[in-house]
Amino acid sequence: NAKLIDNDSVIFYERGMDEPYTRLVDLEPDLKRALKEDEFLLYLQPFEEARTGELCGFEALIRWQHPTRGLIGPGEFLPFIEQLGMASELDDWVLEHAAQLIKRWQGQFDTLVPLAVNISAKHFQQPQLTQKLKDLLKKHNLSADLLELEITENVAMSDIKTGMNVISQLQGMGLKVAIDDFGTGYSSLAYLRRLPIDRIKIDRSFIAELQESDADATIVKALIRLSHGLGKRVVAEGVEKEHQHQLLKELGCDVIQGYYYSPPVAEAHAADMLARIQTQAAVSQ
Ligand code: C2E
Ligand code: MG
Ligand code: MG
Ligand code: MG
């Protein structure tokens, strides 16, 4: 169940129930306003290069700075956005602001790292996505290698032909694509091989199961070998503990993300992290 708090009461919304629908509609103007008035903001969660321990990218994760309710996470409003058919509007907002953020960083730093953006399922299935992304890169004069896209496994697999087409087009534009939450969806390994994606992000449920003993590492080990066998980079998400971090490094995982390295942070904090890698680059020159 998703929970959402409105102005004067707590709404419990249950999937598949018709009854709260009127309330869902009540939420629409709120969400429209949030888009228009920029009440949303992007938090940034760093990626760590496993081999070196260095910052190698960020993922943009949306938050809603609600005028009266404070900071709200996507788990509490994305389901409503999708139900209201506003998913691509939200993605457009995120892409535009991600592009603006990259531009700001370009003005401040010599060394940049890519920014990954999550694309919702509904939006990915729309034929105009690739053109939109082309326009976005052109409008901001952005190099495609600074922007990455994350789509969930089911999105790419539900309509294989479309999925392959879209991903090929994106790849042709120089955009890297990652399969998010890998292992929770259809997992059609044969198609995975044919999808021209760059990275596989192992879902955090598998990482959470990595216990102190090595025995539980079987699935993660297999996923890393599978990905490498297909020529893809592997990202582990939701890495919280030192022993998980250590084990993933030993297993040859390429990129690590999670609270252990850093939680999602506000823009200023992310900029501090970027500032730090400039000094390192300058020192090692
Ligand atoms: P995701 O893309 O798989 O993002 C990872 C989620 O796990 C994030 O939650 C992040 O804060 C959380 N996380 C990161 N490290 C850890 C950890 O070590 N332990 C635990 N327990 N959690 C960790 P968040 O920010 O609440 O986002 C949830 C989901 O909402 C995302 O899952 C993504 O599917 C979606 N989402 C977030 N931002 C956007 C967006 O801008 N656009 C779209 N379309 N979807 C978004
Ligand atoms: Mg993601
Ligand atoms: Mg994920
Ligand atoms: Mg996830």
GROMACS .gro file of C-alpha atoms in nm, residues 57-246:
model
  190
   57GLY     CA    1   2.859   0.888  -1.146
   58PHE     CA    2   2.533   0.990  -0.984
   59GLU     CA    3   2.175   0.872  -1.009
   60ALA     CA    4   1.902   1.137  -0.996
   61LEU     CA    5   1.626   1.040  -0.752
   62ILE     CA    6   1.322   1.262  -0.734
   63ARG     CA    7   1.179   1.413  -0.415
   64TRP     CA    8   0.872   1.629  -0.362
   65GLN     CA    9   0.930   1.933  -0.143
   66HIS     CA   10   0.566   1.966  -0.044
   67PRO     CA   11   0.469   2.317   0.074
   68THR     CA   12   0.314   2.190   0.396
   69ARG     CA   13   0.421   1.827   0.425
   70GLY     CA   14   0.796   1.849   0.386
   71LEU     CA   15   1.013   1.620   0.177
   72ILE     CA   16   0.824   1.326   0.026
   73GLY     CA   17   0.995   1.027  -0.141
   74PRO     CA   18   0.896   0.886  -0.481
   75GLY     CA   19   0.748   0.572  -0.330
   76GLU     CA   20   0.467   0.789  -0.197
   77PHE     CA   21   0.373   0.973  -0.515
   78LEU     CA   22   0.504   0.788  -0.821
   79PRO     CA   23   0.222   0.531  -0.814
   80PHE     CA   24  -0.028   0.818  -0.830
   81ILE     CA   25   0.163   0.994  -1.105
   82GLU     CA   26   0.145   0.677  -1.309
   83GLN     CA   27  -0.224   0.620  -1.238
   84LEU     CA   28  -0.300   0.975  -1.344
   85GLY     CA   29  -0.115   0.927  -1.671
   86MET     CA   30   0.142   1.192  -1.577
   87ALA     CA   31   0.449   0.968  -1.597
   88SER     CA   32   0.598   1.122  -1.908
   89GLU     CA   33   0.526   1.474  -1.779
   90LEU     CA   34   0.724   1.387  -1.470
   91ASP     CA   35   1.005   1.229  -1.671
   92ASP     CA   36   1.019   1.542  -1.888
   93TRP     CA   37   1.057   1.752  -1.575
   94VAL     CA   38   1.332   1.523  -1.447
   95LEU     CA   39   1.518   1.514  -1.780
   96GLU     CA   40   1.505   1.892  -1.820
   97HIS     CA   41   1.632   1.948  -1.467
   98ALA     CA   42   1.896   1.678  -1.500
   99ALA     CA   43   2.021   1.851  -1.815
  100GLN     CA   44   2.026   2.187  -1.638
  101LEU     CA   45   2.219   2.032  -1.351
  102ILE     CA   46   2.481   1.888  -1.586
  103LYS     CA   47   2.515   2.232  -1.747
  104ARG     CA   48   2.569   2.393  -1.406
  105TRP     CA   49   2.835   2.136  -1.324
  106GLN     CA   50   3.002   2.191  -1.660
  107GLY     CA   51   3.035   2.556  -1.570
  108GLN     CA   52   3.193   2.472  -1.234
  109PHE     CA   53   3.410   2.165  -1.285
  110ASP     CA   54   3.662   2.030  -1.533
  111THR     CA   55   3.608   1.667  -1.442
  112LEU     CA   56   3.249   1.549  -1.465
  113VAL     CA   57   3.080   1.216  -1.408
  114PRO     CA   58   2.765   1.089  -1.583
  115LEU     CA   59   2.419   1.144  -1.437
  116ALA     CA   60   2.172   0.857  -1.457
  117VAL     CA   61   1.800   0.927  -1.483
  118ASN     CA   62   1.516   0.681  -1.423
  119ILE     CA   63   1.263   0.655  -1.704
  120SER     CA   64   0.917   0.532  -1.616
  121ALA     CA   65   0.766   0.233  -1.792
  122LYS     CA   66   0.483   0.426  -1.954
  123HIS     CA   67   0.719   0.683  -2.095
  124PHE     CA   68   0.963   0.433  -2.234
  125GLN     CA   69   0.688   0.277  -2.441
  126GLN     CA   70   0.611   0.607  -2.613
  127PRO     CA   71   0.760   0.643  -2.960
  128GLN     CA   72   0.856   1.009  -2.913
  129LEU     CA   73   1.104   0.938  -2.633
  130THR     CA   74   1.414   0.917  -2.851
  131GLN     CA   75   1.327   1.237  -3.037
  132LYS     CA   76   1.267   1.413  -2.706
  133LEU     CA   77   1.607   1.306  -2.584
  134LYS     CA   78   1.768   1.422  -2.907
  135ASP     CA   79   1.602   1.761  -2.866
  136LEU     CA   80   1.708   1.780  -2.503
  137LEU     CA   81   2.075   1.712  -2.581
  138LYS     CA   82   2.066   1.963  -2.863
  139LYS     CA   83   1.888   2.233  -2.666
  140HIS     CA   84   2.145   2.216  -2.386
  141ASN     CA   85   2.435   2.133  -2.613
  142LEU     CA   86   2.510   1.830  -2.399
  143SER     CA   87   2.739   1.544  -2.474
  144ALA     CA   88   2.538   1.221  -2.464
  145ASP     CA   89   2.796   1.045  -2.249
  146LEU     CA   90   2.705   1.262  -1.951
  147LEU     CA   91   2.349   1.131  -1.939
  148GLU     CA   92   2.247   0.774  -1.870
  149LEU     CA   93   1.906   0.614  -1.857
  150GLU     CA   94   1.775   0.351  -1.620
  151ILE     CA   95   1.480   0.139  -1.718
  152THR     CA   96   1.342  -0.159  -1.533
  153GLU     CA   97   1.373  -0.506  -1.670
  154ASN     CA   98   1.001  -0.547  -1.740
  155VAL     CA   99   0.994  -0.230  -1.943
  156ALA     CA  100   1.259  -0.354  -2.179
  157MET     CA  101   1.123  -0.706  -2.190
  158SER     CA  102   0.746  -0.657  -2.201
  159ASP     CA  103   0.754  -0.566  -2.567
  160ILE     CA  104   1.088  -0.704  -2.679
  161LYS     CA  105   1.081  -0.564  -3.030
  162THR     CA  106   1.000  -0.211  -2.922
  163GLY     CA  107   1.241  -0.240  -2.632
  164MET     CA  108   1.525  -0.345  -2.857
  165ASN     CA  109   1.446  -0.075  -3.110
  166VAL     CA  110   1.432   0.205  -2.858
  167ILE     CA  111   1.746   0.092  -2.677
  168SER     CA  112   1.932   0.059  -3.008
  169GLN     CA  113   1.830   0.411  -3.105
  170LEU     CA  114   1.941   0.546  -2.768
  171GLN     CA  115   2.268   0.362  -2.798
  172GLY     CA  116   2.310   0.505  -3.147
  173MET     CA  117   2.277   0.853  -2.995
  174GLY     CA  118   2.555   0.769  -2.750
  175LEU     CA  119   2.328   0.734  -2.448
  176LYS     CA  120   2.407   0.452  -2.210
  177VAL     CA  121   2.119   0.243  -2.086
  178ALA     CA  122   2.104   0.040  -1.765
  179ILE     CA  123   1.855  -0.226  -1.667
  180ASP     CA  124   1.738  -0.132  -1.317
  181ASP     CA  125   1.623  -0.367  -1.041
  182PHE     CA  126   1.755  -0.663  -1.234
  183GLY     CA  127   1.637  -1.001  -1.115
  184THR     CA  128   1.291  -0.889  -1.004
  185GLY     CA  129   1.127  -0.903  -1.346
  186TYR     CA  130   1.088  -1.144  -1.633
  187SER     CA  131   1.457  -1.226  -1.658
  188SER     CA  132   1.448  -1.359  -2.010
  189LEU     CA  133   1.815  -1.431  -2.042
  190ALA     CA  134   1.799  -1.495  -2.414
  191TYR     CA  135   1.664  -1.146  -2.478
  192LEU     CA  136   1.893  -0.988  -2.227
  193ARG     CA  137   2.178  -1.099  -2.449
  194ARG     CA  138   2.024  -0.917  -2.744
  195LEU     CA  139   1.943  -0.592  -2.567
  196PRO     CA  140   2.217  -0.338  -2.640
  197ILE     CA  141   2.237  -0.219  -2.281
  198ASP     CA  142   2.554  -0.114  -2.104
  199ARG     CA  143   2.483  -0.202  -1.745
  200ILE     CA  144   2.284  -0.430  -1.528
  201LYS     CA  145   2.188  -0.310  -1.182
  202ILE     CA  146   2.138  -0.605  -0.949
  203ASP     CA  147   1.830  -0.539  -0.739
  204ARG     CA  148   1.891  -0.456  -0.380
  205SER     CA  149   1.684  -0.753  -0.257
  206PHE     CA  150   1.970  -0.982  -0.370
  207ILE     CA  151   2.227  -0.762  -0.203
  208ALA     CA  152   2.026  -0.758   0.120
  209GLU     CA  153   2.048  -1.137   0.125
  210LEU     CA  154   2.424  -1.137   0.119
  211GLN     CA  155   2.491  -1.258   0.472
  212GLU     CA  156   2.816  -1.280   0.657
  213SER     CA  157   2.870  -1.630   0.520
  214ASP     CA  158   2.976  -1.681   0.161
  215ALA     CA  159   2.710  -1.946   0.093
  216ASP     CA  160   2.443  -1.688   0.026
  217ALA     CA  161   2.644  -1.523  -0.247
  218THR     CA  162   2.546  -1.782  -0.509
  219ILE     CA  163   2.287  -1.577  -0.694
  220VAL     CA  164   2.484  -1.255  -0.690
  221LYS     CA  165   2.793  -1.440  -0.805
  222ALA     CA  166   2.595  -1.593  -1.091
  223LEU     CA  167   2.442  -1.257  -1.190
  224ILE     CA  168   2.785  -1.095  -1.204
  225ARG     CA  169   2.925  -1.378  -1.416
  226LEU     CA  170   2.622  -1.372  -1.642
  227SER     CA  171   2.649  -0.997  -1.696
  228HIS     CA  172   3.019  -1.011  -1.764
  229GLY     CA  173   2.965  -1.303  -1.997
  230LEU     CA  174   2.725  -1.083  -2.194
  231GLY     CA  175   2.976  -0.800  -2.194
  232LYS     CA  176   2.779  -0.576  -1.957
  233ARG     CA  177   2.899  -0.381  -1.658
  234VAL     CA  178   2.742  -0.473  -1.325
  235VAL     CA  179   2.616  -0.233  -1.062
  236ALA     CA  180   2.510  -0.352  -0.718
  237GLU     CA  181   2.242  -0.132  -0.563
  238GLY     CA  182   2.144  -0.110  -0.198
  239VAL     CA  183   2.487  -0.194  -0.057
  240GLU     CA  184   2.460  -0.103   0.309
  241LYS     CA  185   2.720  -0.305   0.493
  242GLU     CA  186   3.093  -0.341   0.484
  243HIS     CA  187   3.087  -0.718   0.435
  244GLN     CA  188   2.854  -0.677   0.133
  245HIS     CA  189   3.086  -0.415  -0.009
  246GLN     CA  190   3.391  -0.635   0.046
   0.00000   0.00000   0.00000
